[in-house]
GROMACS .gro file of C-alpha atoms in nm:
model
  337
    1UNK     CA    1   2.461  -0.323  -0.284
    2UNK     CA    2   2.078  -0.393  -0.199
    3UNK     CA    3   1.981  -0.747  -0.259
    4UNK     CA    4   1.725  -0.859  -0.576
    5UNK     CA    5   1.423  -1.004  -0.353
    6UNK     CA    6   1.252  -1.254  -0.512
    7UNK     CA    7   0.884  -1.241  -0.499
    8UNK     CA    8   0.646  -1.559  -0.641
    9UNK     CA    9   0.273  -1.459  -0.704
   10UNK     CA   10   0.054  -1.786  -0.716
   11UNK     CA   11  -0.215  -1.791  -0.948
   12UNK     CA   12  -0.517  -2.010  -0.895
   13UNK     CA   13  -0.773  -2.084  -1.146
   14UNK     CA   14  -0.968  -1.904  -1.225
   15UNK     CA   15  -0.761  -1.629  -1.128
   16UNK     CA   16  -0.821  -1.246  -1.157
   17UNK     CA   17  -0.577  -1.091  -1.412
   18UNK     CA   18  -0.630  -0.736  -1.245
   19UNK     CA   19  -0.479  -0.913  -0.907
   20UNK     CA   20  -0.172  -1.088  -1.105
   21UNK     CA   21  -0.109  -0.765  -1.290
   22UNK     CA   22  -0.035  -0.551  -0.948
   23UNK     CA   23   0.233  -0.694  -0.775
   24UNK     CA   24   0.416  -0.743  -1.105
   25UNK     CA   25   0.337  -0.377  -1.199
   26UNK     CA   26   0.453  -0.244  -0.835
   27UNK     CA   27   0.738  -0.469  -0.771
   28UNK     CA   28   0.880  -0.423  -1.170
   29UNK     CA   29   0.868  -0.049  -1.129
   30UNK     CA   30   1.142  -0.078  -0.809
   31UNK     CA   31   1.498   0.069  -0.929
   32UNK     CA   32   1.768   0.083  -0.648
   33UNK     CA   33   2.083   0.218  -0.768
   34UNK     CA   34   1.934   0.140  -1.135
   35UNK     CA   35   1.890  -0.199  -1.035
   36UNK     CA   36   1.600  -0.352  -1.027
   37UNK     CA   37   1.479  -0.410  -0.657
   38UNK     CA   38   1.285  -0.721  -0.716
   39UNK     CA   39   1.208  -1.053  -0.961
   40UNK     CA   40   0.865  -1.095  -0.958
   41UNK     CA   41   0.761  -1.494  -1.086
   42UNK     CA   42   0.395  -1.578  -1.184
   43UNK     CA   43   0.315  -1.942  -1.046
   44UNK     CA   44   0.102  -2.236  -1.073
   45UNK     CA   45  -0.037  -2.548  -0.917
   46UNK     CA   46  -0.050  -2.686  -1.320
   47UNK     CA   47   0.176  -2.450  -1.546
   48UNK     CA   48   0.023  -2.393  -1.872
   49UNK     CA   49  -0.313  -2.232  -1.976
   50UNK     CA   50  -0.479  -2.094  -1.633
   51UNK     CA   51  -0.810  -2.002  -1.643
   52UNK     CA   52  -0.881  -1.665  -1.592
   53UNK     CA   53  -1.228  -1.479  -1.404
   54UNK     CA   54  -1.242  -1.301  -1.735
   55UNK     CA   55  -1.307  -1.579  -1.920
   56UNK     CA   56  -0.930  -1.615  -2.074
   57UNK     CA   57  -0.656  -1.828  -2.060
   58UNK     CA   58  -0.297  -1.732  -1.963
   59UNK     CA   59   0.004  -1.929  -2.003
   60UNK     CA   60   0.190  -1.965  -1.681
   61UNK     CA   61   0.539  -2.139  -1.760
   62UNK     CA   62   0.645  -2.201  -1.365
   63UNK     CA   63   0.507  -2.438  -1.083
   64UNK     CA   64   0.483  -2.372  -0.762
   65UNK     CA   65   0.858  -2.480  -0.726
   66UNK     CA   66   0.916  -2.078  -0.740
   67UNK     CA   67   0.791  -2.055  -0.416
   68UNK     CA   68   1.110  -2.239  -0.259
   69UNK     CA   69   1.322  -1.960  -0.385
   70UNK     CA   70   1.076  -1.676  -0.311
   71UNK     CA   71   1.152  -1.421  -0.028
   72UNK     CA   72   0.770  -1.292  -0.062
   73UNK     CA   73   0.472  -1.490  -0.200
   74UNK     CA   74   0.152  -1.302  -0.296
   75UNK     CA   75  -0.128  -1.528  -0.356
   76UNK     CA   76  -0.362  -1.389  -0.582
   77UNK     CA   77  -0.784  -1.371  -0.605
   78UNK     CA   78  -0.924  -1.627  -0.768
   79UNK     CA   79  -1.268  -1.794  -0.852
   80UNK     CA   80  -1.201  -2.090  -0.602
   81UNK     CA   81  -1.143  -1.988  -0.282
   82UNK     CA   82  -1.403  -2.157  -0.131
   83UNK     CA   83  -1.212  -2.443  -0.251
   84UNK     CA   84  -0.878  -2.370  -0.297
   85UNK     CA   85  -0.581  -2.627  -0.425
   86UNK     CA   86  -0.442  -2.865  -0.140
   87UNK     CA   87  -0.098  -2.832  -0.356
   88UNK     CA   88  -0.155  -2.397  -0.296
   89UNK     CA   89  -0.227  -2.547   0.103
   90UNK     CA   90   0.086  -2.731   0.136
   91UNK     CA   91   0.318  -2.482  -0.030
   92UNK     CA   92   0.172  -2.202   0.171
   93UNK     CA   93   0.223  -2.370   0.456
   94UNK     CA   94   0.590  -2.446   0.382
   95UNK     CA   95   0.675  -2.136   0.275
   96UNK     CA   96   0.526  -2.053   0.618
   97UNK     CA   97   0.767  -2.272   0.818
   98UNK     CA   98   1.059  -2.165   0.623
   99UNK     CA   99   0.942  -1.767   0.737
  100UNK     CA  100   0.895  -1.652   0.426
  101UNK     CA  101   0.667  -1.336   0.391
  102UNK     CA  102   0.304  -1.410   0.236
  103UNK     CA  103   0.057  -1.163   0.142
  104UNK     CA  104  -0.274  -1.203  -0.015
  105UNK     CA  105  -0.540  -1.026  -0.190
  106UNK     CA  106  -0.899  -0.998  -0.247
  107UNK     CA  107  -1.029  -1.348  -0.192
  108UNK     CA  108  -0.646  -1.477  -0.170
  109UNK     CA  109  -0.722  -1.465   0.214
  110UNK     CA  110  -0.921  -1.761   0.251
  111UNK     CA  111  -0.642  -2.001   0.066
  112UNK     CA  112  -0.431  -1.874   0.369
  113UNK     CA  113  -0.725  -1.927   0.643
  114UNK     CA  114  -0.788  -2.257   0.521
  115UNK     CA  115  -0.398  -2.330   0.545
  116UNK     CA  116  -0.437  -2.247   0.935
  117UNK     CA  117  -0.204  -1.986   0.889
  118UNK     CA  118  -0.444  -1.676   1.017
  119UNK     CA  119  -0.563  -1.880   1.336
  120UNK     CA  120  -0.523  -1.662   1.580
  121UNK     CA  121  -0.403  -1.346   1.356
  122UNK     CA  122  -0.527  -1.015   1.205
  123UNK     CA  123  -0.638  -1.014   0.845
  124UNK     CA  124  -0.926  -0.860   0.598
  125UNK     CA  125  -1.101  -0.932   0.253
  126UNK     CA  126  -1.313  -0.780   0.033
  127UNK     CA  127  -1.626  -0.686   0.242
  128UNK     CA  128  -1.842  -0.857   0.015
  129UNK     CA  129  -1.675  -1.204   0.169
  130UNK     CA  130  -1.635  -1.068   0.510
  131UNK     CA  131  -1.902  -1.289   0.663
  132UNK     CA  132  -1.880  -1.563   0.442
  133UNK     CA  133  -1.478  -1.622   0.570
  134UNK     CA  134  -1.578  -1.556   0.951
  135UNK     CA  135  -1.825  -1.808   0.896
  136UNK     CA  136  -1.552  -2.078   0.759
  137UNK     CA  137  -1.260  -1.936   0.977
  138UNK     CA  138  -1.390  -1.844   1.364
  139UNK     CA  139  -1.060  -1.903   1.459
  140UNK     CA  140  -0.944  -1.579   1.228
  141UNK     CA  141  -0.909  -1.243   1.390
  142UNK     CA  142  -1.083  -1.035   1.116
  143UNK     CA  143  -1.081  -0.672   1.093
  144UNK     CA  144  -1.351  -0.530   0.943
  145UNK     CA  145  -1.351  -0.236   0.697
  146UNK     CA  146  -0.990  -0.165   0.639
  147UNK     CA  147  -0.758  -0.161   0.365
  148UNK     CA  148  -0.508  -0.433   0.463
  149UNK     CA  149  -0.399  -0.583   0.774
  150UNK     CA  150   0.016  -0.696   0.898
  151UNK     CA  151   0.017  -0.940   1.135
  152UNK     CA  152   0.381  -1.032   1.163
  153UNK     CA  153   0.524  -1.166   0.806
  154UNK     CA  154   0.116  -1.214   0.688
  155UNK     CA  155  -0.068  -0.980   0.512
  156UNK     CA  156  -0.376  -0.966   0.370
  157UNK     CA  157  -0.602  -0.675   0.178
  158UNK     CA  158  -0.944  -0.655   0.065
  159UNK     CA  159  -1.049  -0.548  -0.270
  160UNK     CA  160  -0.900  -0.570  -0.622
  161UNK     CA  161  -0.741  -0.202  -0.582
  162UNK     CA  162  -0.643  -0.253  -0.192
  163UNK     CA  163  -0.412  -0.479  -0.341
  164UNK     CA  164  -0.247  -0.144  -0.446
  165UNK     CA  165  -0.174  -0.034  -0.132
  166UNK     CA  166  -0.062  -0.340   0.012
  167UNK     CA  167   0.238  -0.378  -0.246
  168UNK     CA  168   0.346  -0.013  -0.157
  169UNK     CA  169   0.307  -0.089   0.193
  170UNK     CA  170   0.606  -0.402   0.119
  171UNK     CA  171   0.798  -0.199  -0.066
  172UNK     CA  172   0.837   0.110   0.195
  173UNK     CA  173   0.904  -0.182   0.456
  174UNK     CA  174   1.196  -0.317   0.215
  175UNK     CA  175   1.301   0.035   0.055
  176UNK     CA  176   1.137   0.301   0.259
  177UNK     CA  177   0.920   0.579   0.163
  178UNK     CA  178   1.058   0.777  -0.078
  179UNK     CA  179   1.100   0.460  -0.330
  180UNK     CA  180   0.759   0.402  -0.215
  181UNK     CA  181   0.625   0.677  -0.390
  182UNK     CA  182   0.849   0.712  -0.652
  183UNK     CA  183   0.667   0.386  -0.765
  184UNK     CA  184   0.337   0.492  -0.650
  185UNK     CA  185   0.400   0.837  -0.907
  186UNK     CA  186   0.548   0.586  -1.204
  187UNK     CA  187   0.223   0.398  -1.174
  188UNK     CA  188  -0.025   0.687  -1.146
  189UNK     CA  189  -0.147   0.537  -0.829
  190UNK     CA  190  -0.208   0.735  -0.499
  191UNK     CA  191   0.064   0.768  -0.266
  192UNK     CA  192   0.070   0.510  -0.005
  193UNK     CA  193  -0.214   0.524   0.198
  194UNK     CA  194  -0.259   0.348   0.598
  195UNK     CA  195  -0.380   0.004   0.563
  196UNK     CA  196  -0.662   0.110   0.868
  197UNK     CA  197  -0.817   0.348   0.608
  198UNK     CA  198  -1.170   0.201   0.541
  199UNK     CA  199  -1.286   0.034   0.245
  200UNK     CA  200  -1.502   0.169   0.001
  201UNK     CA  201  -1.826   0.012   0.122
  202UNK     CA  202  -2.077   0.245  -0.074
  203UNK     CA  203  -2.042   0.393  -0.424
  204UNK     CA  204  -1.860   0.686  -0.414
  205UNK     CA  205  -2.020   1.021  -0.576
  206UNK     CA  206  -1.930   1.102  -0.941
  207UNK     CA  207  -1.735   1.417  -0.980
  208UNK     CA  208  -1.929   1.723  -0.999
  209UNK     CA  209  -1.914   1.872  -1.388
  210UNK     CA  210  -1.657   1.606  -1.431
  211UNK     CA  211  -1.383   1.771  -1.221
  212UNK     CA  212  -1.219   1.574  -0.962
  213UNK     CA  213  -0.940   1.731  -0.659
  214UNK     CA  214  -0.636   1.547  -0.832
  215UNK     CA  215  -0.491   1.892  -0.906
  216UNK     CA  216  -0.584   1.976  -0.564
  217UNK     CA  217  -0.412   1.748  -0.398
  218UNK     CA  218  -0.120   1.799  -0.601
  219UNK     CA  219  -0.105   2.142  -0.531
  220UNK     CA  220  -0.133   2.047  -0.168
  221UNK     CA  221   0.157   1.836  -0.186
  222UNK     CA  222   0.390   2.112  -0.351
  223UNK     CA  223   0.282   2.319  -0.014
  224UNK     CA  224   0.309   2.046   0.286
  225UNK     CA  225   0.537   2.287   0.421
  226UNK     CA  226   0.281   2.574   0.477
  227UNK     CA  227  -0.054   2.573   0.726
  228UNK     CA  228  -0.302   2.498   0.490
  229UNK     CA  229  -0.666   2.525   0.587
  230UNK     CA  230  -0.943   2.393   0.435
  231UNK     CA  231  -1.056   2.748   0.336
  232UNK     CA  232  -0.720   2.707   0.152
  233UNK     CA  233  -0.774   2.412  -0.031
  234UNK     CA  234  -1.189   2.474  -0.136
  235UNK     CA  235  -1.042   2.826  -0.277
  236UNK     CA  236  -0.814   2.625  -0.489
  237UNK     CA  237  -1.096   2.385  -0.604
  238UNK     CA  238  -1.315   2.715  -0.641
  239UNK     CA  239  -1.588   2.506  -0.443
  240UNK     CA  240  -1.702   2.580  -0.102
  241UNK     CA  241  -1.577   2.432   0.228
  242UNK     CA  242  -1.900   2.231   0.220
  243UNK     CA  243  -1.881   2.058  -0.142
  244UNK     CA  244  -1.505   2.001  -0.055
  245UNK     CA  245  -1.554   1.798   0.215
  246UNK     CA  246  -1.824   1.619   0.106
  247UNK     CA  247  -1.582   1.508  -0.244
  248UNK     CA  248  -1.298   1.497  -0.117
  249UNK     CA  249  -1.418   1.227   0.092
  250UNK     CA  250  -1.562   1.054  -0.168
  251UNK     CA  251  -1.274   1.026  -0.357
  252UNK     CA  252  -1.032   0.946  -0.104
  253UNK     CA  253  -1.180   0.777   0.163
  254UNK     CA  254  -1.044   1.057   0.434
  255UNK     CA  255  -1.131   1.395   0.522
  256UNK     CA  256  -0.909   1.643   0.375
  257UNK     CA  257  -0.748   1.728   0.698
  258UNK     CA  258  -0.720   1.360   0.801
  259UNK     CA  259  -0.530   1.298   0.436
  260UNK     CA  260  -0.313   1.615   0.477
  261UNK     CA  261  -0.169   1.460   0.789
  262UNK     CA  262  -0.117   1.129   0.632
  263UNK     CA  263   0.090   1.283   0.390
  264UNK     CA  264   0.257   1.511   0.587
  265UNK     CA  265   0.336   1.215   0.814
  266UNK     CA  266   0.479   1.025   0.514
  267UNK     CA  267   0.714   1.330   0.380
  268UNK     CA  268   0.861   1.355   0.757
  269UNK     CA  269   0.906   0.987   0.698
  270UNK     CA  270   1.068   1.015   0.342
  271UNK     CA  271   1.326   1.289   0.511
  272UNK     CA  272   1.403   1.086   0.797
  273UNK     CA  273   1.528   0.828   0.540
  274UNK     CA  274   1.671   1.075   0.324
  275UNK     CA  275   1.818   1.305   0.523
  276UNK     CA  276   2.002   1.454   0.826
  277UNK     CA  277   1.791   1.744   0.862
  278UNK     CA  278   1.771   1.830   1.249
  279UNK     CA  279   1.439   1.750   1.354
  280UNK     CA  280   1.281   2.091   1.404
  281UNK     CA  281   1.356   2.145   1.047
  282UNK     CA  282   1.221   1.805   0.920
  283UNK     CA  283   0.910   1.920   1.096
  284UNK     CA  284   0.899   2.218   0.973
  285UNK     CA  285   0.930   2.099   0.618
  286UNK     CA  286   0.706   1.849   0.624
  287UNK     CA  287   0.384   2.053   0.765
  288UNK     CA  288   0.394   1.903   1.114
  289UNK     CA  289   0.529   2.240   1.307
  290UNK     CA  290   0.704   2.166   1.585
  291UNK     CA  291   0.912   1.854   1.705
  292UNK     CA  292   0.748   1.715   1.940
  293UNK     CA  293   0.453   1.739   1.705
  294UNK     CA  294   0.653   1.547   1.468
  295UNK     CA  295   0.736   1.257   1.769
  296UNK     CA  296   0.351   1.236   1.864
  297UNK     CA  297   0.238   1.157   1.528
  298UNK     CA  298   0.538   0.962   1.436
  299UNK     CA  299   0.476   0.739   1.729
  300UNK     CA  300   0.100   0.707   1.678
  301UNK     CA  301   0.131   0.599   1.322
  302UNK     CA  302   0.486   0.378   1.346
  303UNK     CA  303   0.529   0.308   1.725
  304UNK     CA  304   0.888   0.482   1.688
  305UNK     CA  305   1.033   0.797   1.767
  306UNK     CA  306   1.179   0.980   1.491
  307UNK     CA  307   1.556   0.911   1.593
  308UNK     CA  308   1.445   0.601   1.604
  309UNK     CA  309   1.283   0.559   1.243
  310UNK     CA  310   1.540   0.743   1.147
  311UNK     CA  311   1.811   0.460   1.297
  312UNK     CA  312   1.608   0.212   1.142
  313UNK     CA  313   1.530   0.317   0.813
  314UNK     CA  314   1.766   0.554   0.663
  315UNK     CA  315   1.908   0.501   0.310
  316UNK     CA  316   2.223   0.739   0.388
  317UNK     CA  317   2.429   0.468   0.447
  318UNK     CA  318   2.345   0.258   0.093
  319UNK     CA  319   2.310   0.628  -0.081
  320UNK     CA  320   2.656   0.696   0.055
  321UNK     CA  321   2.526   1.033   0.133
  322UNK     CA  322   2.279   1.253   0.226
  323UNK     CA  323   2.022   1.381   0.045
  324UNK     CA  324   2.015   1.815  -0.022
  325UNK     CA  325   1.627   1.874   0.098
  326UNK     CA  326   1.559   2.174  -0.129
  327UNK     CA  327   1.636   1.941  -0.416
  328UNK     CA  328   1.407   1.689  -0.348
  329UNK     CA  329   1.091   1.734  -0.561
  330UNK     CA  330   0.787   1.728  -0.247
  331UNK     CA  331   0.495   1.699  -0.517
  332UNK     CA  332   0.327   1.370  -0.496
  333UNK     CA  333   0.159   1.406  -0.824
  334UNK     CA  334  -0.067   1.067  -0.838
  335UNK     CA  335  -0.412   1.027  -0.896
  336UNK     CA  336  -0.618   0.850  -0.622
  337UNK     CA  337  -0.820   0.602  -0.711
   0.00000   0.00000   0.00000
């Protein structure tokens, strides 16, 4: 039987609600064999009324004692962090020691900077801070327009919504893919997306006539298996090739061929966990053609070979058996933001 993980998200006044509300959103929405998958615990420096960015209070029962029995700890945005809590310091720091897994978003990075704990390391935060916390932190390796960053058990992501894709990105490392995006489709977010995708720097276009290519891009998933083109997909739209590159873009962040391979990349990921389809058949199923296609873009996005990722992740043995392909629903129906 999978283990509950335990996962404490600290809040610091005045803390964003929109960042405490996503890892208990993701991490509440994890079922594994109709268990839930994780205990998510709201903490504080002072438990009681926190002050919120919105101009609220929240009542937040539990201390930062949580932490000691935490296997992850998110620390949240907040107000302060160009001053952030010596108490937040000191238990990041132990939780640190003990090896515990810490993550941060939005502005949550600088708490962890000013705990020494990114000396040396990869992380990201909202671009709109970028400077300001190379400024404070020289000794941080920052990485500049991306999504979120892994350096060993830290992570950090930028904005509000990259927060998003950082809890997806922890729950495919602790349950793979396909829970992944089952969680990703119960929360009408987009499937999980690289954490080197860049950051919405510039204000994306509104839809034309108020029409976005969500239905595109579900219908795209349904046919993974088959060479689309982007002739293909503007037909669907009924734009041309011109206006679909230009919005899809905009709404994604990627290209439409660059997001096609993500996701194709992702189902061949989701099969190698779920399955014991032969390879040339995963690949074939998944869009990417050939095996040895499969194996070059398996290595460039995970730095393992698909018997490998296959060795490492698979849920056969917890599922007790393997999973009948043609059942398995390919349609990634959520929205991107």
């Amino acid at each position: 039987m999978t283990r509950l993980r335990r996962v404490a998200v600290v809040a610091a006044p005045p803390v964003s609600m929109f960042n405490l509300a996503i890892p208990e959103m993701l991490f509440g929405k994890v079922e594994i064999d109709g268990r839930p998958g994780y205990e998510t615990v709201i903490c504080t420096p002072d438990p009681g009324p926190v002050a919120t960015t919105g101009g609220l209070d929240l009542h937040v029962p539990h201390s930062l004692d949580a932490v000691d029995a935490a296997d992850t700890v998110v620390l949240a945005g907040s107000g302060s962090y160009t001053d952030p809590d010596p108490r937040i310091l000191d238990v990041l720091r132990r939780a640190a020691a003990d090896g515990k897994r810490i993550a941060s978003i939005c502005t949550g990075s600088f708490a962890l900077a000013a705990a020494g704990l990114l000396d040396g390391r990869g992380a990201t935060t909202y671009w709109a801070y970028r400077e300001l916390l190379a400024e404070r932190h020289p000794a941080v390796d920052l990485q500049d327009d991306v999504l979120f960053v892994q350096d060993g058990p830290l992570l950090t992501s930028s904005g509000y919504a990259a927060g998003i894709d950082l809890c997806l990105h922890v729950i495919r490392t602790d349950h793979g893919a396909a829970v992944a995006n089952t969680v990703a489709r119960l929360a009408l977010v987009a499937p999980v997306r690289p954490g080197g995708q860049t950051q919405f720097t510039q204000t994306p276009l509104p839809p034309e006539r108020g029409v976005s290519f969500a239905r595109t891009r579900a219908w795209a998933m349904e046919h993974l298996d088959e060479p689309l083109t982007l002739t293909d997909l503007a037909r669907h739209a009924g734009v041309s090739v011109r206006t679909l590159s230009r919005r899809f873009l905009a709404e994604t962040g990627l290209s439409p061929l660059q997001w096609l391979l993500h996701q194709r990349i992702e189902r061949a990921k989701e099969l190698l966990e779920t399955t014991t389809l032969p390879m040339d058949r995963l690949a074939h199923e998944s869009g990417l053609g050939s095996a040895d296609s499969l194996r070059r873009h398996l290595l460039r996005r995970t730095g393992l070979t698909p018997t490998a990722y296959r060795a490492s992740f698979s849920r056969l043995a917890e599922a007790g058996a393997g999973v009948d392909v043609d059942r398995l629903a390919p349609a990634r129906a959520a929205g991107e933001r």
